PDB file of C-alpha atoms in Angstrom:
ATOM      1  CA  UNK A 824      58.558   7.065  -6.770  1.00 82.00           C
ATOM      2  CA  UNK A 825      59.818   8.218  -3.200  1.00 86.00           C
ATOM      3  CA  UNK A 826      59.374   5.741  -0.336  1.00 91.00           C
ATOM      4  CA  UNK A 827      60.899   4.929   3.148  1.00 95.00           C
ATOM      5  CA  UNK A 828      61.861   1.490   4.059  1.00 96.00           C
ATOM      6  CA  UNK A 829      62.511   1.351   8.175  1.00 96.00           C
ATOM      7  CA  UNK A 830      63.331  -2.208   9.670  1.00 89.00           C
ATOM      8  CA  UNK A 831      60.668  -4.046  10.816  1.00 84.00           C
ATOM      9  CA  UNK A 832      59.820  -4.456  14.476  1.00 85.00           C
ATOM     10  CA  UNK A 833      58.585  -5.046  16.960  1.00 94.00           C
ATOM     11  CA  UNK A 834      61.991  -4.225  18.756  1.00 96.00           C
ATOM     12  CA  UNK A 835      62.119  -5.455  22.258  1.00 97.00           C
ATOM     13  CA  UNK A 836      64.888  -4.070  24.687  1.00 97.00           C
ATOM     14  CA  UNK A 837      66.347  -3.797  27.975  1.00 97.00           C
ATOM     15  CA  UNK A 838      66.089  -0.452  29.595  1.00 97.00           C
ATOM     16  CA  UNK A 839      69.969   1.013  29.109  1.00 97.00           C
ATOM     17  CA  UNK A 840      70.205  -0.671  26.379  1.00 98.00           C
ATOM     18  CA  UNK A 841      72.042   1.275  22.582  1.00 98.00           C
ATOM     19  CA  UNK A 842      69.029   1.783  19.881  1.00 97.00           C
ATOM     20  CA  UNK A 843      69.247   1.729  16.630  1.00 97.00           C
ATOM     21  CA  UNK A 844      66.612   1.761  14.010  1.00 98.00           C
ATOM     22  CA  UNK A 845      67.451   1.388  10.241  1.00 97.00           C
ATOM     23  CA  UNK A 846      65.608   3.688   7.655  1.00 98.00           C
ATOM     24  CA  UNK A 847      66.400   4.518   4.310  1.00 97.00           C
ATOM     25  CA  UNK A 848      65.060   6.309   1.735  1.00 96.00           C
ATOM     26  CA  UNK A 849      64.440   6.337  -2.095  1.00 94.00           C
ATOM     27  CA  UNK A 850      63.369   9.800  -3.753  1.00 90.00           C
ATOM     28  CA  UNK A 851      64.051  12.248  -6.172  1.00 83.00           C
ATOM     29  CA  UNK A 852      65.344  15.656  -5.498  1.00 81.00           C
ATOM     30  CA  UNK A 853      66.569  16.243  -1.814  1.00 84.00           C
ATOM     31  CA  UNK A 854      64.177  15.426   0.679  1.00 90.00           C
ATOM     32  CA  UNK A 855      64.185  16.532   4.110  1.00 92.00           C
ATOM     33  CA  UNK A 856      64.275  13.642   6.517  1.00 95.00           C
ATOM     34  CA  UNK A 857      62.123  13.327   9.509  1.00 95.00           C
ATOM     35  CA  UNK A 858      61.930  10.944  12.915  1.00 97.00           C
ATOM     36  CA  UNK A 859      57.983  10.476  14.549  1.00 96.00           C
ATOM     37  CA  UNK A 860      57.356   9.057  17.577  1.00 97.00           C
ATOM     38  CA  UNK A 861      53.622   8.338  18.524  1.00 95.00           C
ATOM     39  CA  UNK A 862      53.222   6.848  21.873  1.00 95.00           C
ATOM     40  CA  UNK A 863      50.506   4.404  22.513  1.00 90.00           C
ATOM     41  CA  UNK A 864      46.971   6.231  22.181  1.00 87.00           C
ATOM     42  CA  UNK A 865      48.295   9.459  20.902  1.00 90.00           C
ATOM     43  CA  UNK A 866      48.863  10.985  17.514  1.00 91.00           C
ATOM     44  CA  UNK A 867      52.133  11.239  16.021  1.00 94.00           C
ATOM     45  CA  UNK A 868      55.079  14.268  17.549  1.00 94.00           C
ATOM     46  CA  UNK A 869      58.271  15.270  15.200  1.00 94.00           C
ATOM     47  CA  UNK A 870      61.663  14.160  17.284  1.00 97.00           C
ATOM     48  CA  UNK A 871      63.929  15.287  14.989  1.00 96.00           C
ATOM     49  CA  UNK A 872      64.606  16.181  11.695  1.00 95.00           C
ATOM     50  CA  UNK A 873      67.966  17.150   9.086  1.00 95.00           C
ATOM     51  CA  UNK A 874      67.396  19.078   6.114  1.00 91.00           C
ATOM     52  CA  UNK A 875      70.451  18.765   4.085  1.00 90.00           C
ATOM     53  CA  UNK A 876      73.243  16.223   3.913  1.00 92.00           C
ATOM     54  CA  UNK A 877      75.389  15.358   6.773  1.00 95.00           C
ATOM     55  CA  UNK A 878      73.191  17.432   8.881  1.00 95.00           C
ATOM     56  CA  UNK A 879      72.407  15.843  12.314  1.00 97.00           C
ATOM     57  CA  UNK A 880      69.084  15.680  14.057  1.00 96.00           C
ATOM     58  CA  UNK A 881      68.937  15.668  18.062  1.00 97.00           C
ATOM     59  CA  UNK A 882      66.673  15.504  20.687  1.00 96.00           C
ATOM     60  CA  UNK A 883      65.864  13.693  23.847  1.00 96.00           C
ATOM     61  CA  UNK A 884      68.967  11.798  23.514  1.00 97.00           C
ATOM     62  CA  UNK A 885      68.120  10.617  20.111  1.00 98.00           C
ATOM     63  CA  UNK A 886      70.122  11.734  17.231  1.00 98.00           C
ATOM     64  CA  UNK A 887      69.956  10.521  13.211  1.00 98.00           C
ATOM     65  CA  UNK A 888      72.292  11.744  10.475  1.00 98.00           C
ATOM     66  CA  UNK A 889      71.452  12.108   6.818  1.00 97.00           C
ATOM     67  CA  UNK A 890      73.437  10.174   5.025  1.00 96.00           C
ATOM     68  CA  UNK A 891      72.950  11.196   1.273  1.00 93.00           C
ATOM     69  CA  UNK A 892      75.665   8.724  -0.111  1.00 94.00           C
ATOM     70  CA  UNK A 893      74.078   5.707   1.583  1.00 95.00           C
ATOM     71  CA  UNK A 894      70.380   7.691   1.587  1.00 96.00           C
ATOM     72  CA  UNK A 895      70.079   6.535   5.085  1.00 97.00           C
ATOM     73  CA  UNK A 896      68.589   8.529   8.976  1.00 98.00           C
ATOM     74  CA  UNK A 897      69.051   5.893  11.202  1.00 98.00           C
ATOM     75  CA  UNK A 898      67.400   6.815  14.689  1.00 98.00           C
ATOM     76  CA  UNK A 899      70.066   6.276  17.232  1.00 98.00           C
ATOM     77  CA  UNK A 900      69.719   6.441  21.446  1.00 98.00           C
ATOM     78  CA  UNK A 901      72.593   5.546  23.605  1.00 97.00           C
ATOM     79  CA  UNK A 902      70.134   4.274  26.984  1.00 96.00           C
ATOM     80  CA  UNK A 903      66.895   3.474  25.749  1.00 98.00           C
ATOM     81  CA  UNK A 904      64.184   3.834  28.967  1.00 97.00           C
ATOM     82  CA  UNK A 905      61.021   2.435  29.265  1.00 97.00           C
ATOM     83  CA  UNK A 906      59.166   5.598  28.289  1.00 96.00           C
ATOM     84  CA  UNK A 907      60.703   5.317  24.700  1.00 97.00           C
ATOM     85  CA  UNK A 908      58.642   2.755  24.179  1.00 97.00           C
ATOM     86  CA  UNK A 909      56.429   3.574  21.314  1.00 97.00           C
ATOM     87  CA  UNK A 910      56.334   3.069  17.435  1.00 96.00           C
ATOM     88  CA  UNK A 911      58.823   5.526  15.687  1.00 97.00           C
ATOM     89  CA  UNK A 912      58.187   6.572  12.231  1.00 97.00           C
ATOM     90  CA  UNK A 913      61.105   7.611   9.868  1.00 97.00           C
ATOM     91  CA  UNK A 914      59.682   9.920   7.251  1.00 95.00           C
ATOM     92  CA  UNK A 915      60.636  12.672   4.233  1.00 92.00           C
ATOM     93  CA  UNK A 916      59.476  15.185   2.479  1.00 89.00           C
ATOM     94  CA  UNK A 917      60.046  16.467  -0.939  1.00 77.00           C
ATOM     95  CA  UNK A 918      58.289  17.912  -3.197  1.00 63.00           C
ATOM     96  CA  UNK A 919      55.012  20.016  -2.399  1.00 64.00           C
ATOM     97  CA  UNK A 920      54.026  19.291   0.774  1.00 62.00           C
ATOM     98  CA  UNK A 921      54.496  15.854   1.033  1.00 76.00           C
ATOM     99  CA  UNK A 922      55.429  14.019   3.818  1.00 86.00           C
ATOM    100  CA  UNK A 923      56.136  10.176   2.899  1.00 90.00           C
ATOM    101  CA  UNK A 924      55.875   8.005   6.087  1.00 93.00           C
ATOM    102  CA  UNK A 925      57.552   4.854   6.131  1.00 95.00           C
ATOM    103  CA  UNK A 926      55.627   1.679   7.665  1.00 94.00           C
ATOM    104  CA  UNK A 927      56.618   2.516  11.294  1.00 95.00           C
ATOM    105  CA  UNK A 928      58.916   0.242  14.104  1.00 96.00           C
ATOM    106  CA  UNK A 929      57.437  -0.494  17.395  1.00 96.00           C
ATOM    107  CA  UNK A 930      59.842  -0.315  20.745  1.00 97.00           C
ATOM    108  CA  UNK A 931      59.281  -1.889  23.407  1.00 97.00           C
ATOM    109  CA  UNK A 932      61.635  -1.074  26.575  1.00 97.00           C
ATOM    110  CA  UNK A 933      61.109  -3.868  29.647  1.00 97.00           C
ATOM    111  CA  UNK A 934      62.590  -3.117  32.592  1.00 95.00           C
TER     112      UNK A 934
ATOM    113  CA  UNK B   1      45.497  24.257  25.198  1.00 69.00           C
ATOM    114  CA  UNK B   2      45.601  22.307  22.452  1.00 72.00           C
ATOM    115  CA  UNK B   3      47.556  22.685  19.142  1.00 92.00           C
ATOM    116  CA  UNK B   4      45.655  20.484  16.757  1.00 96.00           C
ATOM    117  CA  UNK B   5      41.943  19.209  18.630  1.00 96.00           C
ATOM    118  CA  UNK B   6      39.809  16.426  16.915  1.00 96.00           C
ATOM    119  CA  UNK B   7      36.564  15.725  17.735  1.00 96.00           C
ATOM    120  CA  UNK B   8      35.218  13.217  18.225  1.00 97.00           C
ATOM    121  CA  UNK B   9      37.819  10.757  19.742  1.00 95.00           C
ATOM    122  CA  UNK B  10      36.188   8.135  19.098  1.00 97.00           C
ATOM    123  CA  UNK B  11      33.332   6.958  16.768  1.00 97.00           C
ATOM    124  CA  UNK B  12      31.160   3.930  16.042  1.00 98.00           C
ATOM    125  CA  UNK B  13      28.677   3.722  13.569  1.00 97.00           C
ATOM    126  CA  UNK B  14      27.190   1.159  11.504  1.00 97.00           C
ATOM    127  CA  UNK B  15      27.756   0.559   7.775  1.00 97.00           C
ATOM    128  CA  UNK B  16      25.363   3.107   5.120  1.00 97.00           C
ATOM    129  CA  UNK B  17      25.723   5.925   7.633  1.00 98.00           C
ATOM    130  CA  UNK B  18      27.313   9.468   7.091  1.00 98.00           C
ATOM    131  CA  UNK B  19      29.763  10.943   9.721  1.00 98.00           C
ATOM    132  CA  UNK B  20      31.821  13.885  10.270  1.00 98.00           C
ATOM    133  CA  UNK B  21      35.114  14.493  11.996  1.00 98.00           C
ATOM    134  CA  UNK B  22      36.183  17.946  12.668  1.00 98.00           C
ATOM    135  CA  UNK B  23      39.887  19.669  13.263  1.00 97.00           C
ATOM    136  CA  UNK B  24      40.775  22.813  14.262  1.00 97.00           C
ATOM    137  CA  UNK B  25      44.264  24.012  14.411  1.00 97.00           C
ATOM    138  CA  UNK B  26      45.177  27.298  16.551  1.00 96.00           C
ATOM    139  CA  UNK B  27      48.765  27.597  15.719  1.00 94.00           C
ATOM    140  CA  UNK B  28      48.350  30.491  12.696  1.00 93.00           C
ATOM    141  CA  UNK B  29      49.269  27.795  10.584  1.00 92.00           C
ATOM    142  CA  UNK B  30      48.526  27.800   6.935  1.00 90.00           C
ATOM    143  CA  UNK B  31      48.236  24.338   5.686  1.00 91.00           C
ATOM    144  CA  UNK B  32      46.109  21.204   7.581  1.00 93.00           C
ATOM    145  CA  UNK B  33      45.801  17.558   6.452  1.00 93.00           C
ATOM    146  CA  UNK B  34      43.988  14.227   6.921  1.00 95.00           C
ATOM    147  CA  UNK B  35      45.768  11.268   6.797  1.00 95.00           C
ATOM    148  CA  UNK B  36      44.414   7.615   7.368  1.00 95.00           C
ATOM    149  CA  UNK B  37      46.168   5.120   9.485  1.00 95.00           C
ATOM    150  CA  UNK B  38      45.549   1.623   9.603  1.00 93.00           C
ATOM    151  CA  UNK B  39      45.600  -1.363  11.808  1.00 91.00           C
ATOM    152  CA  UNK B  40      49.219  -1.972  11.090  1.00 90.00           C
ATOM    153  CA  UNK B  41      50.154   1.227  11.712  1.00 91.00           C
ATOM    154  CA  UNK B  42      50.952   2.156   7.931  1.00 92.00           C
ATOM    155  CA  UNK B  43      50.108   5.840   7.545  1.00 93.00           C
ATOM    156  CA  UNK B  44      48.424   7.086   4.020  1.00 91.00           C
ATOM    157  CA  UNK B  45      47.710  11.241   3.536  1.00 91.00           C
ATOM    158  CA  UNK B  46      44.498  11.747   1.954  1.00 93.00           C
ATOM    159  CA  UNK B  47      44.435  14.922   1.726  1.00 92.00           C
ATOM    160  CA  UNK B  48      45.774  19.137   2.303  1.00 90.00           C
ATOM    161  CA  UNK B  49      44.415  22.084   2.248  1.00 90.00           C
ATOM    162  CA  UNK B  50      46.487  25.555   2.114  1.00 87.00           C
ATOM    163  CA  UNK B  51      44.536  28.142   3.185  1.00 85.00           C
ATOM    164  CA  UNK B  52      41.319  26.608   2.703  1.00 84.00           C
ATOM    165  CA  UNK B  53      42.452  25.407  -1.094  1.00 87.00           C
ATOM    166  CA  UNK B  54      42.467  22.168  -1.878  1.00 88.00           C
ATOM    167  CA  UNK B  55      46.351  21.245  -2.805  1.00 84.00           C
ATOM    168  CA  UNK B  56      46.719  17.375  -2.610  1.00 82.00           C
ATOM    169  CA  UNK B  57      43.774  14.615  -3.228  1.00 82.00           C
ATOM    170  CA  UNK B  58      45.102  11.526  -3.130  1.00 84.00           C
ATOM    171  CA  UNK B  59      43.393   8.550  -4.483  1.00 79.00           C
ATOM    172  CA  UNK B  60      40.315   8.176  -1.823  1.00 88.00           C
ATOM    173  CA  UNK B  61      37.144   7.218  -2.612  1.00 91.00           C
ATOM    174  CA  UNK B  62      34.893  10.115  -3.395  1.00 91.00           C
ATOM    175  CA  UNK B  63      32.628   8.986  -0.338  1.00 96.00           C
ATOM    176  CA  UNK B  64      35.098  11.341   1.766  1.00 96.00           C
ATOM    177  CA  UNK B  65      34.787  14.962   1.732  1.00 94.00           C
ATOM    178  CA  UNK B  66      37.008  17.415   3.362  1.00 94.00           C
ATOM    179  CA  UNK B  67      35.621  20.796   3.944  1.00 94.00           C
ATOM    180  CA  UNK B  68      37.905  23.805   5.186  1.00 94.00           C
ATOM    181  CA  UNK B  69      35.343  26.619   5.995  1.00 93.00           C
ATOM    182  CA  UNK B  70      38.640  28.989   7.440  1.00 93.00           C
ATOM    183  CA  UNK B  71      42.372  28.315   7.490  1.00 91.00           C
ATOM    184  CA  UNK B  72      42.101  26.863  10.967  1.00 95.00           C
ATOM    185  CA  UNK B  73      39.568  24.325  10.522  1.00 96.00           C
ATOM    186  CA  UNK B  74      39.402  21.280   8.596  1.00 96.00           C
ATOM    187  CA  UNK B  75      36.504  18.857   8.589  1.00 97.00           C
ATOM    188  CA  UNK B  76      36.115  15.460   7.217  1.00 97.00           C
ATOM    189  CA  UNK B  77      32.945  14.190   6.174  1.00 97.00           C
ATOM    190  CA  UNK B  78      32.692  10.553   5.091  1.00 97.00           C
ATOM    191  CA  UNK B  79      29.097   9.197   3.214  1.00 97.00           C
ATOM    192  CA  UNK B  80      28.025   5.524   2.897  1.00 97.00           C
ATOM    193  CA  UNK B  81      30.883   3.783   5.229  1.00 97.00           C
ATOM    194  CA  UNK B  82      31.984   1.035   5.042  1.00 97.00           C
ATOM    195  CA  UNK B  83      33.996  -1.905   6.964  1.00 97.00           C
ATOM    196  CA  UNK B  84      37.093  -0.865   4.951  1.00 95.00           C
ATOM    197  CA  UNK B  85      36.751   2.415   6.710  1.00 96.00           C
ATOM    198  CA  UNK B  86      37.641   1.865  10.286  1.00 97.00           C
ATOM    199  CA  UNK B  87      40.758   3.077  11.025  1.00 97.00           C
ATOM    200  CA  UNK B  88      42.370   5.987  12.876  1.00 96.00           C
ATOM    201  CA  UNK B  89      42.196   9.287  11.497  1.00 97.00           C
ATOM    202  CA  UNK B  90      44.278  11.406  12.129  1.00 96.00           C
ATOM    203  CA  UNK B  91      44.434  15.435  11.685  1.00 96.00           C
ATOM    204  CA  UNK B  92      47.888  17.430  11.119  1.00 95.00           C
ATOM    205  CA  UNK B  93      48.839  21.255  10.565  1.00 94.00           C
ATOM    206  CA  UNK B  94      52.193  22.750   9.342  1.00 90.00           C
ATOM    207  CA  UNK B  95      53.139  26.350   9.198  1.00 85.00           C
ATOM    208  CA  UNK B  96      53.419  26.337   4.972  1.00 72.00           C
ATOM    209  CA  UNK B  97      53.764  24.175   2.253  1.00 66.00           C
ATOM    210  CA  UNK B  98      57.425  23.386   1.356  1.00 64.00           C
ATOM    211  CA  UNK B  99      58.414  24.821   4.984  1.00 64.00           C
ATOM    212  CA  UNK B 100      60.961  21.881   6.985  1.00 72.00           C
ATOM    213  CA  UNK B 101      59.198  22.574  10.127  1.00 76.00           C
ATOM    214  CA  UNK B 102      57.574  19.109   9.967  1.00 84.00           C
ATOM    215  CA  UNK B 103      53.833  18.387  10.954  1.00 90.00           C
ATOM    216  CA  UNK B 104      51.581  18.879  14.278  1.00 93.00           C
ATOM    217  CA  UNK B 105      49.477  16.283  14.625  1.00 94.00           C
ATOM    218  CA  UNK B 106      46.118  15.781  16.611  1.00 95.00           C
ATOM    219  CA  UNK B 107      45.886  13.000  19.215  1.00 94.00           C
ATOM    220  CA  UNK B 108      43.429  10.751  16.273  1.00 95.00           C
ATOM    221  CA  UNK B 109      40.168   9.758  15.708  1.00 97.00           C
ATOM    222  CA  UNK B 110      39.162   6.024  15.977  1.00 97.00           C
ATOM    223  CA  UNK B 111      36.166   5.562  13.534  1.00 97.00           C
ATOM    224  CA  UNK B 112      34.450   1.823  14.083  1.00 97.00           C
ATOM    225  CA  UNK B 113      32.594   0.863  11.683  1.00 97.00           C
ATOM    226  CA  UNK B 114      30.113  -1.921  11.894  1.00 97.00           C
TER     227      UNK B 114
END
């Protein structure tokens, strides 16, 4: 069946410091990829998302690439500040409507 | 204003009792959702409506009912709780099923149960 495997967390870094979160992906078809962010308190907001293979997602400084021949969207930010921290969820979608949410990865920036 | 507004935010109740939670969506989208997300985080859809028709039911107990009345509202109604429900519940809308837009999601609703 489809899935999404991210790396478990919590992460803990120093403000400035490069992000990178792992997720890959197992499904049939091809998915669209999603990143979620859902700061503490609050319900979950898209960040970015790639539709097709090789395409790029961007915003806020983070960016993830769909990698079809490693089925990987790793969420990458070159500074991390403190107000990324939250817990990111890497997510896809395939066939009717389904969005597949993998178990989540909680940042936490200290100053 | 808000895209996607639950109410209420947050809910205790004790075991045996029915609740509702209601969404309402004022984006013109076509489909809504409830999904379930538990103490670890770990998010599970129950279920989606397209323009109020049912479209996926995942496997939840038949305790919870979701009721769309108009495209723009979708209501959760839960009999008999139990412990196992507490969790945050959260409400999402998307402009139609198979679109790539990705999902707008309502700030949650934390149901205690005790």
């Amino acid at each position: 069946g489809n899935s999404v495997t991210q790396m478990e967390g919590p992460v803990t870094l120093s403000e400035e410091a490069f992000l990178t979160i792992n997720c890959t992906y197992t499904a049939t078809g091809y998915p669209s990829l999603f990143w979620y962010v859902q700061y503490p308190g609050e319900g979950l907001q898209l960040l970015l998302k790639a539709t097709k293979a090789d395409d790029k997602g961007s915003n806020k400084g983070f960016e993830a690439t769909y990698r079809k021949e490693t089925t990987s969207f790793h969420l990458e930010k070159g500074s991390v500040q403190v107000s990324d921290s939250a817990v990111y969820f890497c997510a896809l979608k395939t066939s009717y409507d389904k969005v597949i949410f993998g178990p989540g990865t909680s940042l936490s920036v200290i100053p | 204003d808000t895209a996607v507004s639950q109410t209420p935010k947050y809910l205790v109740t004790q075991m045996g009792n029915d609740k509702s939670i209601k969404c309402e969506q004022n984006l013109g989208h076509d489909t809504m959702y409830w999904y379930k997300q538990d103490s670890k985080k770990f998010l599970k859809i129950m279920f989606s409506y397209n323009n109020k028709e049912l479209i996926i039911n995942e496997t939840v107990p038949n305790r919870f009912s979701p009721k769309s009345p108009d495209k723009a509202h979708l209501n959760l109604h839960i009999n008999s709780l139990e412990l196992g429900d507490s969790a945050v519940y959260f409400c999402a809308s998307s402009q139609a099923p198979g679109s790539n837009y990705g999902y707008t999601f309502g700030s949650g609703t934390r149901l205690t149960v005790v």
